[in-house]
XYZ file of N, CA and C in Angstrom:
789
model
N -61.541 164.689 -12.481
C -61.455 166.121 -12.799
C -60.231 166.390 -13.666
N -60.384 167.185 -14.645
C -59.315 167.475 -15.590
C -58.315 168.459 -15.000
N -57.014 168.106 -14.985
C -55.995 168.989 -14.429
C -54.918 169.335 -15.442
N -55.293 169.406 -16.687
C -54.294 169.553 -17.738
C -53.562 170.885 -17.705
N -54.103 171.916 -17.086
C -53.475 173.222 -17.184
C -52.171 173.308 -16.416
N -51.899 172.355 -15.490
C -50.652 172.394 -14.758
C -49.616 171.455 -15.346
N -49.931 170.791 -16.443
C -49.014 169.838 -17.053
C -47.885 170.552 -17.785
N -46.665 170.037 -17.613
C -45.512 170.564 -18.329
C -45.042 169.503 -19.300
N -45.294 169.666 -20.608
C -44.933 168.645 -21.581
C -43.442 168.606 -21.828
N -42.927 167.464 -22.289
C -41.513 167.372 -22.616
C -41.209 168.186 -23.853
N -39.920 168.559 -24.057
C -39.563 169.372 -25.231
C -39.994 168.757 -26.545
N -40.055 167.433 -26.630
C -40.458 166.797 -27.882
C -41.878 167.122 -28.263
N -42.665 167.594 -27.283
C -44.062 167.929 -27.568
C -44.210 169.327 -28.117
N -43.133 170.143 -28.074
C -43.230 171.518 -28.532
C -43.355 171.544 -30.044
N -44.203 172.404 -30.545
C -44.397 172.506 -31.999
C -44.096 173.908 -32.438
N -43.571 174.057 -33.624
C -43.277 175.387 -34.146
C -44.498 175.930 -34.856
N -44.480 177.256 -35.051
C -45.574 177.871 -35.791
C -46.726 178.232 -34.889
N -47.938 177.999 -35.374
C -49.128 178.419 -34.665
C -49.503 177.405 -33.604
N -50.704 177.573 -33.023
C -51.154 176.716 -31.940
C -51.136 175.262 -32.363
N -50.826 174.368 -31.430
C -50.700 172.955 -31.737
C -51.286 172.119 -30.615
N -51.419 170.825 -30.873
C -51.916 169.906 -29.874
C -50.755 169.196 -29.209
N -50.842 168.987 -27.887
C -49.831 168.246 -27.159
C -50.518 167.133 -26.395
N -49.962 165.919 -26.432
C -50.539 164.791 -25.745
C -50.075 164.774 -24.304
N -50.998 164.662 -23.373
C -50.672 164.629 -21.955
C -50.448 163.189 -21.532
N -49.220 162.809 -21.153
C -48.958 161.433 -20.756
C -49.796 161.026 -19.554
N -50.284 159.800 -19.565
C -51.043 159.285 -18.443
C -52.515 159.618 -18.479
N -52.876 160.674 -19.240
C -54.275 161.075 -19.305
C -54.891 160.710 -20.645
N -54.041 160.518 -21.663
C -54.537 160.131 -22.979
C -55.340 161.190 -23.671
N -55.110 162.476 -23.329
C -55.846 163.561 -23.966
C -54.865 164.593 -24.496
N -55.322 165.376 -25.460
C -54.474 166.416 -26.030
C -54.950 167.765 -25.541
N -54.000 168.679 -25.322
C -54.354 170.042 -24.914
C -53.828 171.003 -25.963
N -54.449 172.153 -26.050
C -54.073 173.168 -27.033
C -52.973 174.036 -26.462
N -51.868 174.137 -27.151
C -50.799 175.020 -26.707
C -51.005 176.397 -27.317
N -50.400 177.403 -26.674
C -50.511 178.773 -27.195
C -49.567 178.955 -28.370
N -49.861 179.874 -29.297
C -48.970 180.115 -30.417
C -47.653 180.717 -29.955
N -46.607 180.504 -30.736
C -45.311 181.068 -30.424
C -45.381 182.592 -30.439
N -44.565 183.223 -29.588
C -44.499 184.679 -29.553
C -43.053 185.108 -29.699
N -42.857 186.269 -30.267
C -41.517 186.808 -30.386
C -41.083 187.349 -29.023
N -39.750 187.445 -28.780
C -39.292 188.022 -27.511
C -39.855 189.426 -27.335
N -40.099 189.816 -26.088
C -40.661 191.128 -25.817
C -39.625 192.239 -25.986
N -38.352 191.888 -25.931
C -37.298 192.876 -26.125
C -36.227 192.285 -27.027
N -35.473 193.145 -27.730
C -34.421 192.660 -28.617
C -33.370 191.929 -27.788
N -33.115 190.657 -28.066
C -32.191 189.879 -27.242
C -30.738 190.119 -27.623
N -29.788 189.846 -26.712
C -28.371 189.891 -27.073
C -28.108 188.883 -28.188
N -27.176 189.189 -29.064
C -26.918 188.303 -30.192
C -25.801 187.298 -29.918
N -24.968 187.567 -28.915
C -23.844 186.671 -28.639
C -24.314 185.451 -27.852
N -24.092 184.239 -28.377
C -24.516 183.026 -27.667
C -23.887 182.924 -26.277
N -24.618 182.328 -25.361
C -24.186 182.219 -23.972
C -24.639 180.871 -23.437
N -23.888 180.328 -22.483
C -24.309 179.093 -21.830
C -25.618 179.284 -21.078
N -25.876 180.530 -20.674
C -27.030 180.829 -19.819
C -28.131 181.525 -20.598
N -29.363 181.077 -20.371
C -30.545 181.701 -20.940
C -31.263 182.498 -19.860
N -31.713 183.676 -20.242
C -32.511 184.525 -19.353
C -33.978 184.301 -19.710
N -34.743 183.831 -18.755
C -36.155 183.499 -18.979
C -37.016 184.426 -18.143
N -37.980 185.084 -18.781
C -38.876 185.962 -18.015
C -40.325 185.739 -18.430
N -41.203 186.541 -17.816
C -42.651 186.398 -17.967
C -43.148 185.105 -17.316
N -42.469 184.704 -16.230
C -42.918 183.549 -15.460
C -44.098 183.952 -14.590
N -45.007 183.021 -14.375
C -46.203 183.300 -13.597
C -45.843 183.456 -12.117
N -45.994 184.660 -11.594
C -45.596 184.953 -10.220
C -46.548 184.369 -9.183
N -47.684 183.858 -9.641
C -48.650 183.249 -8.723
C -48.261 181.814 -8.357
N -47.316 181.238 -9.112
C -46.926 179.851 -8.906
C -45.736 179.784 -7.952
N -45.726 178.785 -7.073
C -44.648 178.626 -6.098
C -43.297 178.487 -6.802
N -42.265 179.085 -6.220
C -40.935 179.091 -6.826
C -40.415 177.664 -7.041
N -40.659 176.786 -6.095
C -40.213 175.392 -6.217
C -40.852 174.731 -7.437
N -42.125 175.017 -7.669
C -42.830 174.453 -8.821
C -42.302 175.034 -10.125
N -42.016 176.336 -10.129
C -41.465 176.989 -11.313
C -40.135 176.349 -11.699
N -39.236 176.173 -10.729
C -37.915 175.620 -11.019
C -38.016 174.178 -11.507
N -38.902 173.419 -10.898
C -39.097 172.034 -11.318
C -39.654 171.973 -12.744
N -40.558 172.882 -13.067
C -41.153 172.926 -14.401
C -40.120 173.343 -15.448
N -39.290 174.338 -15.104
C -38.243 174.774 -16.029
C -37.257 173.642 -16.306
N -36.921 172.891 -15.273
C -36.010 171.763 -15.454
C -36.628 170.717 -16.384
N -37.924 170.465 -16.207
C -38.604 169.480 -17.050
C -38.621 169.907 -18.510
N -38.780 171.198 -18.751
C -38.855 171.714 -20.118
C -37.470 171.784 -20.776
N -36.494 172.349 -20.058
C -35.204 172.653 -20.669
C -34.206 171.492 -20.652
N -34.386 170.515 -19.782
C -33.397 169.437 -19.666
C -33.353 168.548 -20.901
N -34.376 168.573 -21.726
C -34.390 167.767 -22.929
C -33.439 168.246 -24.016
N -32.817 169.431 -23.836
C -31.938 169.987 -24.865
C -30.465 169.867 -24.508
N -30.168 169.343 -23.325
C -28.772 169.191 -22.925
C -28.636 169.220 -21.415
N -27.414 169.020 -20.945
C -27.160 168.977 -19.497
C -27.247 170.374 -18.884
N -28.105 170.510 -17.894
C -28.260 171.770 -17.166
C -27.398 171.716 -15.914
N -26.604 172.760 -15.684
C -25.771 172.766 -14.488
C -26.303 173.703 -13.400
N -27.252 174.575 -13.774
C -27.826 175.462 -12.755
C -29.111 176.115 -13.255
N -30.093 176.224 -12.356
C -31.296 177.016 -12.607
C -31.443 177.976 -11.438
N -31.410 179.253 -11.731
C -31.539 180.269 -10.686
C -32.854 181.021 -10.846
N -33.616 181.083 -9.771
C -34.870 181.844 -9.747
C -35.065 182.366 -8.337
N -35.467 183.604 -8.219
C -35.646 184.236 -6.911
C -37.071 184.764 -6.770
N -37.465 184.954 -5.526
C -38.825 185.453 -5.264
C -38.836 186.911 -4.809
N -37.634 187.554 -4.718
C -37.640 188.950 -4.277
C -38.243 189.840 -5.355
N -38.584 191.054 -4.987
C -39.379 191.927 -5.853
C -38.676 192.292 -7.153
N -37.328 192.346 -7.151
C -36.610 192.738 -8.364
C -36.388 191.577 -9.332
N -36.444 190.345 -8.847
C -36.144 189.188 -9.692
C -37.306 188.226 -9.886
N -38.432 188.467 -9.238
C -39.540 187.540 -9.399
C -40.063 187.586 -10.842
N -40.556 186.437 -11.275
C -41.024 186.342 -12.656
C -39.901 186.109 -13.645
N -38.680 185.890 -13.137
C -37.513 185.697 -14.000
C -36.708 184.496 -13.524
N -35.888 183.946 -14.423
C -35.011 182.833 -14.067
C -33.834 182.794 -15.034
N -32.773 182.113 -14.618
C -31.604 181.901 -15.462
C -31.346 180.402 -15.534
N -31.265 179.881 -16.751
C -31.014 178.456 -16.977
C -29.643 178.323 -17.631
N -28.716 177.662 -16.950
C -27.348 177.536 -17.456
C -27.064 176.111 -17.907
N -26.631 175.988 -19.148
C -26.272 174.688 -19.727
C -24.760 174.471 -19.665
N -24.345 173.233 -19.725
C -22.930 172.892 -19.802
C -22.381 173.256 -21.169
N -23.260 173.206 -22.177
C -22.859 173.415 -23.562
C -23.627 174.585 -24.177
N -22.926 175.469 -24.869
C -23.576 176.622 -25.510
C -24.573 176.169 -26.573
N -24.243 175.115 -27.307
C -25.139 174.634 -28.361
C -26.492 174.213 -27.791
N -26.475 173.656 -26.589
C -27.729 173.250 -25.941
C -28.591 174.473 -25.644
N -27.937 175.542 -25.172
C -28.664 176.783 -24.873
C -29.275 177.368 -26.145
N -28.506 177.348 -27.224
C -28.988 177.894 -28.492
C -30.195 177.120 -29.010
N -30.126 175.803 -28.930
C -31.233 174.972 -29.395
C -32.476 175.204 -28.536
N -32.287 175.260 -27.225
C -33.418 175.477 -26.324
C -34.071 176.828 -26.567
N -33.259 177.861 -26.804
C -33.807 179.197 -27.063
C -34.732 179.166 -28.273
N -34.283 178.500 -29.334
C -35.088 178.451 -30.552
C -36.343 177.616 -30.421
N -36.270 176.544 -29.645
C -37.394 175.617 -29.558
C -38.442 176.008 -28.520
N -38.008 176.607 -27.420
C -38.927 176.862 -26.295
C -39.473 178.286 -26.290
N -38.911 179.161 -27.124
C -39.374 180.558 -27.160
C -40.888 180.632 -27.300
N -41.552 181.323 -26.382
C -42.995 181.511 -26.449
C -43.819 180.356 -25.907
N -43.157 179.317 -25.377
C -43.926 178.183 -24.860
C -44.779 178.606 -23.666
N -46.079 178.222 -23.630
C -46.963 178.650 -22.539
C -46.751 177.840 -21.270
N -46.144 178.445 -20.257
C -45.947 177.798 -18.963
C -46.876 178.447 -17.953
N -47.805 177.671 -17.419
C -48.810 178.183 -16.492
C -49.522 179.409 -17.089
N -49.928 179.255 -18.339
C -50.762 180.223 -19.068
C -50.029 181.473 -19.555
N -48.718 181.570 -19.321
C -47.969 182.732 -19.800
C -46.862 182.285 -20.755
N -46.712 182.969 -21.910
C -45.670 182.588 -22.871
C -44.280 182.971 -22.369
N -43.351 182.021 -22.390
C -41.994 182.290 -21.940
C -41.294 183.244 -22.901
N -40.620 184.241 -22.350
C -39.820 185.183 -23.139
C -38.364 184.863 -22.822
N -37.617 184.375 -23.813
C -36.271 183.840 -23.583
C -35.243 184.561 -24.439
N -34.081 184.826 -23.850
C -32.967 185.393 -24.600
C -31.669 184.922 -23.940
N -30.553 185.120 -24.647
C -29.268 184.827 -24.029
C -29.050 185.788 -22.859
N -28.422 185.305 -21.792
C -28.061 186.185 -20.685
C -26.990 187.164 -21.148
N -26.941 188.319 -20.516
C -25.974 189.341 -20.925
C -24.613 189.145 -20.276
N -24.522 188.258 -19.299
C -23.257 188.044 -18.611
C -22.978 186.556 -18.485
N -21.721 186.229 -18.267
C -21.281 184.850 -18.117
C -21.546 184.373 -16.696
N -21.894 183.114 -16.538
C -22.100 182.542 -15.215
C -20.761 182.409 -14.496
N -20.740 182.737 -13.187
C -19.514 182.647 -12.395
C -18.922 181.235 -12.385
N -19.758 180.234 -12.612
C -19.285 178.848 -12.615
C -18.151 178.655 -13.621
N -18.287 179.253 -14.809
C -17.281 179.100 -15.854
C -16.031 179.941 -15.558
N -16.219 181.097 -14.938
C -15.074 181.928 -14.561
C -14.236 181.238 -13.492
N -14.906 180.568 -12.586
C -14.189 179.835 -11.544
C -13.387 178.684 -12.152
N -13.977 178.046 -13.159
C -13.320 176.898 -13.794
C -12.063 177.307 -14.558
N -12.071 178.512 -15.184
C -10.897 178.909 -15.976
C -9.993 179.903 -15.243
N -10.243 180.111 -13.948
C -9.349 180.930 -13.135
C -9.524 182.424 -13.261
N -10.660 182.884 -13.806
C -10.878 184.332 -13.972
C -12.006 184.849 -13.063
N -12.282 184.132 -11.993
C -13.410 184.475 -11.134
C -13.284 185.867 -10.512
N -12.105 186.168 -9.930
C -11.936 187.455 -9.265
C -12.059 188.613 -10.248
N -11.463 188.442 -11.414
C -11.564 189.473 -12.454
C -13.016 189.672 -12.881
N -13.744 188.584 -13.001
C -15.156 188.639 -13.387
C -15.977 189.353 -12.320
N -15.722 189.056 -11.048
C -16.461 189.693 -9.951
C -16.227 191.200 -9.922
N -14.959 191.606 -10.141
C -14.649 193.034 -10.146
C -15.369 193.745 -11.293
N -15.372 193.110 -12.469
C -16.052 193.681 -13.631
C -17.548 193.810 -13.366
N -18.138 192.769 -12.769
C -19.566 192.801 -12.450
C -19.886 193.907 -11.448
N -19.021 194.096 -10.451
C -19.241 195.124 -9.423
C -19.202 196.519 -10.034
N -18.264 196.736 -10.967
C -18.161 198.033 -11.628
C -19.407 198.319 -12.462
N -19.847 197.325 -13.227
C -21.040 197.490 -14.061
C -22.270 197.760 -13.210
N -22.363 197.064 -12.070
C -23.507 197.251 -11.177
C -23.526 198.657 -10.592
N -22.333 199.167 -10.219
C -22.240 200.511 -9.645
C -22.610 201.571 -10.675
N -22.156 201.388 -11.927
C -22.479 202.339 -12.990
C -23.967 202.341 -13.302
N -24.558 201.153 -13.289
C -25.987 201.049 -13.572
C -26.815 201.723 -12.485
N -26.332 201.637 -11.225
C -27.061 202.238 -10.104
C -27.106 203.757 -10.200
N -26.126 204.329 -10.896
C -26.082 205.787 -11.047
C -27.072 206.293 -12.105
N -27.460 205.398 -13.005
C -28.374 205.794 -14.078
C -29.778 206.038 -13.537
N -30.491 207.035 -14.086
C -31.879 207.276 -13.646
C -32.754 206.092 -14.014
N -33.625 205.725 -13.110
C -34.511 204.589 -13.351
C -35.548 204.937 -14.401
N -35.786 203.992 -15.319
C -36.767 204.190 -16.377
C -37.875 203.164 -16.235
N -39.067 203.584 -16.552
C -40.197 202.651 -16.517
C -40.037 201.643 -17.643
N -40.251 200.380 -17.333
C -40.147 199.345 -18.361
C -41.320 199.440 -19.320
N -41.007 199.432 -20.611
C -42.060 199.539 -21.616
C -42.081 198.337 -22.552
N -41.231 197.339 -22.242
C -41.098 196.213 -23.160
C -41.836 194.969 -22.696
N -42.597 195.075 -21.621
C -43.360 193.924 -21.152
C -44.824 194.300 -21.054
N -45.733 193.355 -21.212
C -47.152 193.686 -21.153
C -47.569 194.094 -19.753
N -48.405 195.097 -19.651
C -48.933 195.509 -18.364
C -50.403 195.135 -18.281
N -50.855 194.913 -17.068
C -52.231 194.484 -16.867
C -53.067 195.646 -16.379
N -53.913 196.171 -17.208
C -54.791 197.260 -16.811
C -55.912 196.762 -15.923
N -56.378 197.592 -15.035
C -57.416 197.178 -14.104
C -58.718 196.832 -14.808
N -58.916 197.391 -15.985
C -60.171 197.144 -16.699
C -60.106 195.949 -17.634
N -58.905 195.383 -17.807
C -58.782 194.242 -18.704
C -58.770 194.630 -20.172
N -58.372 195.883 -20.466
C -58.311 196.334 -21.862
C -56.958 196.986 -22.112
N -56.418 196.797 -23.315
C -55.184 197.449 -23.719
C -55.503 198.867 -24.168
N -54.485 199.778 -24.188
C -54.711 201.127 -24.724
C -55.258 201.064 -26.141
N -56.151 201.993 -26.474
C -56.742 202.016 -27.803
C -58.038 201.244 -27.882
N -58.442 200.613 -26.767
C -59.719 199.921 -26.736
C -59.673 198.475 -27.158
N -58.486 197.927 -27.482
C -58.401 196.521 -27.892
C -58.540 195.625 -26.677
N -59.324 194.542 -26.765
C -59.474 193.645 -25.622
C -58.142 192.999 -25.259
N -57.862 192.916 -23.969
C -56.657 192.254 -23.502
C -56.803 190.747 -23.674
N -55.791 190.062 -24.237
C -55.875 188.606 -24.368
C -56.135 187.954 -23.027
N -56.899 186.858 -23.028
C -57.323 186.216 -21.783
C -56.153 185.837 -20.893
N -55.001 185.438 -21.493
C -53.887 184.986 -20.669
C -53.228 186.107 -19.883
N -53.518 187.385 -20.249
C -52.922 188.509 -19.549
C -53.895 189.190 -18.574
N -55.107 188.699 -18.481
C -56.069 189.313 -17.575
C -55.633 189.120 -16.120
N -55.760 190.154 -15.290
C -55.360 190.020 -13.886
C -56.284 189.068 -13.138
N -55.736 188.245 -12.248
C -56.558 187.295 -11.489
C -57.593 188.001 -10.626
N -58.753 187.386 -10.481
C -59.764 187.852 -9.539
C -60.642 186.660 -9.180
N -61.651 186.873 -8.364
C -62.447 185.750 -7.845
C -63.616 185.355 -8.740
N -63.741 185.968 -9.923
C -64.823 185.623 -10.846
C -64.235 185.072 -12.138
N -64.771 183.942 -12.588
C -64.301 183.288 -13.802
C -65.308 183.456 -14.935
N -64.795 183.522 -16.144
C -65.625 183.615 -17.346
C -65.550 182.274 -18.061
N -66.687 181.640 -18.283
C -66.757 180.313 -18.891
C -67.307 180.440 -20.305
N -66.615 179.828 -21.275
C -67.030 179.881 -22.674
C -67.174 178.476 -23.257
N -67.847 178.420 -24.408
C -68.020 177.183 -25.178
C -68.866 176.150 -24.438
N -69.869 176.621 -23.720
C -70.774 175.718 -23.008
C -71.806 175.125 -23.969
N -72.276 173.911 -23.707
C -73.357 173.333 -24.511
C -74.636 174.151 -24.327
N -75.459 174.193 -25.329
C -76.687 175.002 -25.261
C -77.633 174.525 -24.167
N -77.555 173.243 -23.803
C -78.466 172.701 -22.790
C -77.958 172.897 -21.363
N -76.865 173.644 -21.180
C -76.299 173.852 -19.848
C -77.282 174.586 -18.937
N -77.389 174.115 -17.700
C -78.233 174.770 -16.693
C -77.362 175.230 -15.527
N -77.913 176.116 -14.703
C -77.204 176.576 -13.508
C -76.775 175.394 -12.644
N -77.699 174.437 -12.470
C -77.447 173.301 -11.595
C -76.305 172.433 -12.105
N -76.280 172.165 -13.414
C -75.235 171.320 -13.985
C -73.867 171.991 -13.873
N -73.825 173.296 -14.157
C -72.551 173.999 -14.084
C -72.071 174.120 -12.643
N -73.003 174.372 -11.741
C -72.649 174.467 -10.323
C -72.092 173.149 -9.811
N -72.661 172.044 -10.272
C -72.196 170.725 -9.846
C -70.729 170.508 -10.231
N -70.330 171.054 -11.366
C -68.952 170.919 -11.818
C -68.010 171.801 -11.008
N -68.370 173.073 -10.827
C -67.447 174.031 -10.218
C -67.455 174.005 -8.692
N -68.502 173.464 -8.074
C -68.527 173.435 -6.615
C -67.589 172.366 -6.048
N -66.960 171.580 -6.933
C -65.950 170.629 -6.474
C -64.723 171.369 -5.926
N -64.553 172.618 -6.339
C -63.458 173.440 -5.833
C -63.975 174.230 -4.625
N -63.295 174.150 -3.479
C -63.743 174.879 -2.282
C -63.888 176.368 -2.530
N -64.879 176.968 -1.871
C -65.088 178.413 -1.990
C -66.097 178.820 -3.036
N -66.708 177.843 -3.717
C -67.694 178.156 -4.757
C -68.862 178.952 -4.165
N -69.292 180.013 -4.875
C -70.407 180.839 -4.414
C -71.624 180.690 -5.319
N -71.459 180.982 -6.618
C -72.625 180.916 -7.491
C -72.236 180.876 -8.962
N -73.214 180.455 -9.773
C -73.108 180.458 -11.232
C -74.089 181.482 -11.775
N -73.654 182.249 -12.767
C -74.559 183.211 -13.388
C -74.552 182.993 -14.899
N -75.624 182.426 -15.426
C -75.769 182.295 -16.872
C -76.155 183.651 -17.455
N -75.816 183.864 -18.731
C -76.102 185.138 -19.383
C -77.340 184.986 -20.255
N -78.409 185.731 -19.973
C -79.633 185.633 -20.777
C -79.371 185.885 -22.252
N -79.865 184.994 -23.094
C -79.687 185.134 -24.532
C -78.352 184.645 -25.040
N -77.472 184.218 -24.141
C -76.146 183.698 -24.515
C -75.970 182.343 -23.841
N -76.389 181.293 -24.524
C -76.400 179.972 -23.900
C -75.026 179.337 -23.760
N -73.999 179.908 -24.428
C -72.691 179.261 -24.405
C -71.691 179.907 -23.452
N -72.103 180.904 -22.671
C -71.190 181.550 -21.734
C -71.834 181.684 -20.360
N -70.991 181.846 -19.328
C -71.486 182.008 -17.969
C -70.370 182.597 -17.104
N -70.741 183.022 -15.899
C -69.775 183.501 -14.919
C -69.886 182.627 -13.671
N -68.729 182.323 -13.078
C -68.695 181.533 -11.844
C -67.915 182.328 -10.806
N -68.514 182.510 -9.636
C -67.870 183.311 -8.597
C -67.422 182.443 -7.427
N -66.212 182.763 -6.922
C -65.669 182.104 -5.731
C -65.466 183.137 -4.629
N -65.249 182.654 -3.418
C -65.098 183.568 -2.287
C -63.832 184.410 -2.406
N -62.727 183.781 -2.825
C -61.465 184.511 -2.934
C -60.766 184.170 -4.249
N -59.809 184.995 -4.615
C -59.073 184.842 -5.875
C -58.343 183.508 -5.978
N -57.734 183.066 -4.880
C -56.955 181.824 -4.911
C -57.820 180.626 -5.279
N -59.048 180.608 -4.798
C -59.954 179.502 -5.110
C -60.358 179.537 -6.581
N -60.585 180.744 -7.108
C -60.918 180.882 -8.528
C -59.741 180.449 -9.401
N -58.533 180.793 -8.970
C -57.336 180.399 -9.711
C -57.209 178.882 -9.775
N -57.466 178.221 -8.664
C -57.411 176.755 -8.639
C -58.454 176.160 -9.580
N -59.663 176.714 -9.554
C -60.722 176.220 -10.441
C -60.340 176.425 -11.906
N -59.734 177.561 -12.215
C -59.298 177.837 -13.587
C -58.259 176.820 -14.034
N -57.293 176.536 -13.164
C -56.249 175.567 -13.495
C -56.829 174.167 -13.684
N -57.795 173.802 -12.852
C -58.358 172.451 -12.889
C -59.324 172.244 -14.051
N -60.082 173.264 -14.411
C -61.206 173.056 -15.326
C -61.079 173.713 -16.705
N -60.043 174.503 -16.927
C -59.854 175.033 -18.272
C -59.565 173.872 -19.224
N -60.267 173.847 -20.347
C -60.184 172.760 -21.347
C -60.830 171.464 -20.856
N -61.667 171.555 -19.833
C -62.382 170.369 -19.357
C -63.344 169.878 -20.449
N -63.315 168.593 -20.703
C -64.158 168.008 -21.757
C -65.546 167.727 -21.184
N -66.430 168.692 -21.368
C -67.760 168.588 -20.788
C -68.664 167.667 -21.604
N -68.380 167.552 -22.904
C -69.029 166.595 -23.805
C -67.951 165.928 -24.648
N -68.235 164.799 -25.257
C -67.209 164.125 -26.064
C -66.588 165.012 -27.129
N -67.362 165.965 -27.657
C -66.862 166.815 -28.730
C -66.740 168.285 -28.328
N -66.704 168.549 -27.012
C -66.676 169.952 -26.585
C -65.861 170.129 -25.303
N -64.973 171.121 -25.326
C -64.194 171.493 -24.151
C -64.554 172.925 -23.756
N -64.718 173.168 -22.481
C -65.016 174.525 -22.039
C -63.725 175.312 -21.862
N -63.822 176.627 -22.027
C -62.681 177.511 -21.805
C -62.955 178.342 -20.552
N -61.969 178.396 -19.678
C -62.121 179.113 -18.416
C -61.026 180.165 -18.304
N -61.427 181.417 -18.101
C -60.461 182.505 -17.914
C -60.988 183.424 -16.822
N -60.152 184.362 -16.404
C -60.611 185.342 -15.424
C -61.581 186.316 -16.108
N -62.588 186.739 -15.385
C -63.546 187.698 -15.942
C -62.905 189.072 -16.032
N -63.296 189.831 -17.035
C -62.834 191.211 -17.175
C -63.572 192.073 -16.163
N -62.874 193.027 -15.588
C -63.521 193.936 -14.628
C -63.417 195.368 -15.086
């Protein structure tokens, strides 16, 4: 069974520009990477040892996220800390701190927009210095006091709704009627299958997807031989099937695409 969607390629596999192919070690196959994306918000311009990484997939275990970030970012220099939390205010975000500022700068340029667990990473320099460096140069207490003052001032400000990150509409459509890209569709228990061979039957497709526990049924679309819907009992089972079978090579010259169905 093909499990390429959970693979984290080394930095040397990252390509600039549009979508590219990456070779999966041990499997001998190439997978399609997502095109680079610009940061969702204007980043700070002053270089920092620490990178602020957001748009992380909140469905993935925190331990797996941190391990994946280390695999991606360690190729650009020595990492001294990776911070990621699961609480409601910090989930989906992480801070990667390098020993060297140049390493952080190189990583920011190379990894920006890289698709990790189907979501493009949004990376910028952190707005504050890591306490590790303040402790090393003897300015830790001064740094803590400054941070406390800034935090107190920020708490007094009226809360504003964030408008710089993509939101997931319940219908799977962006404002104005434009279809929401597949990678931003909210998870559910029904999958949409594309690029199927014309000779595909319910039985053949069911045989493939029933390998994942919780499989319920396959629904082919009349008059559309290359698409189908696959339903699972719960969302988690559908998510596992999507991770396992997206880009599965069903024929020597054909890979199927698996995404969440629009609702």
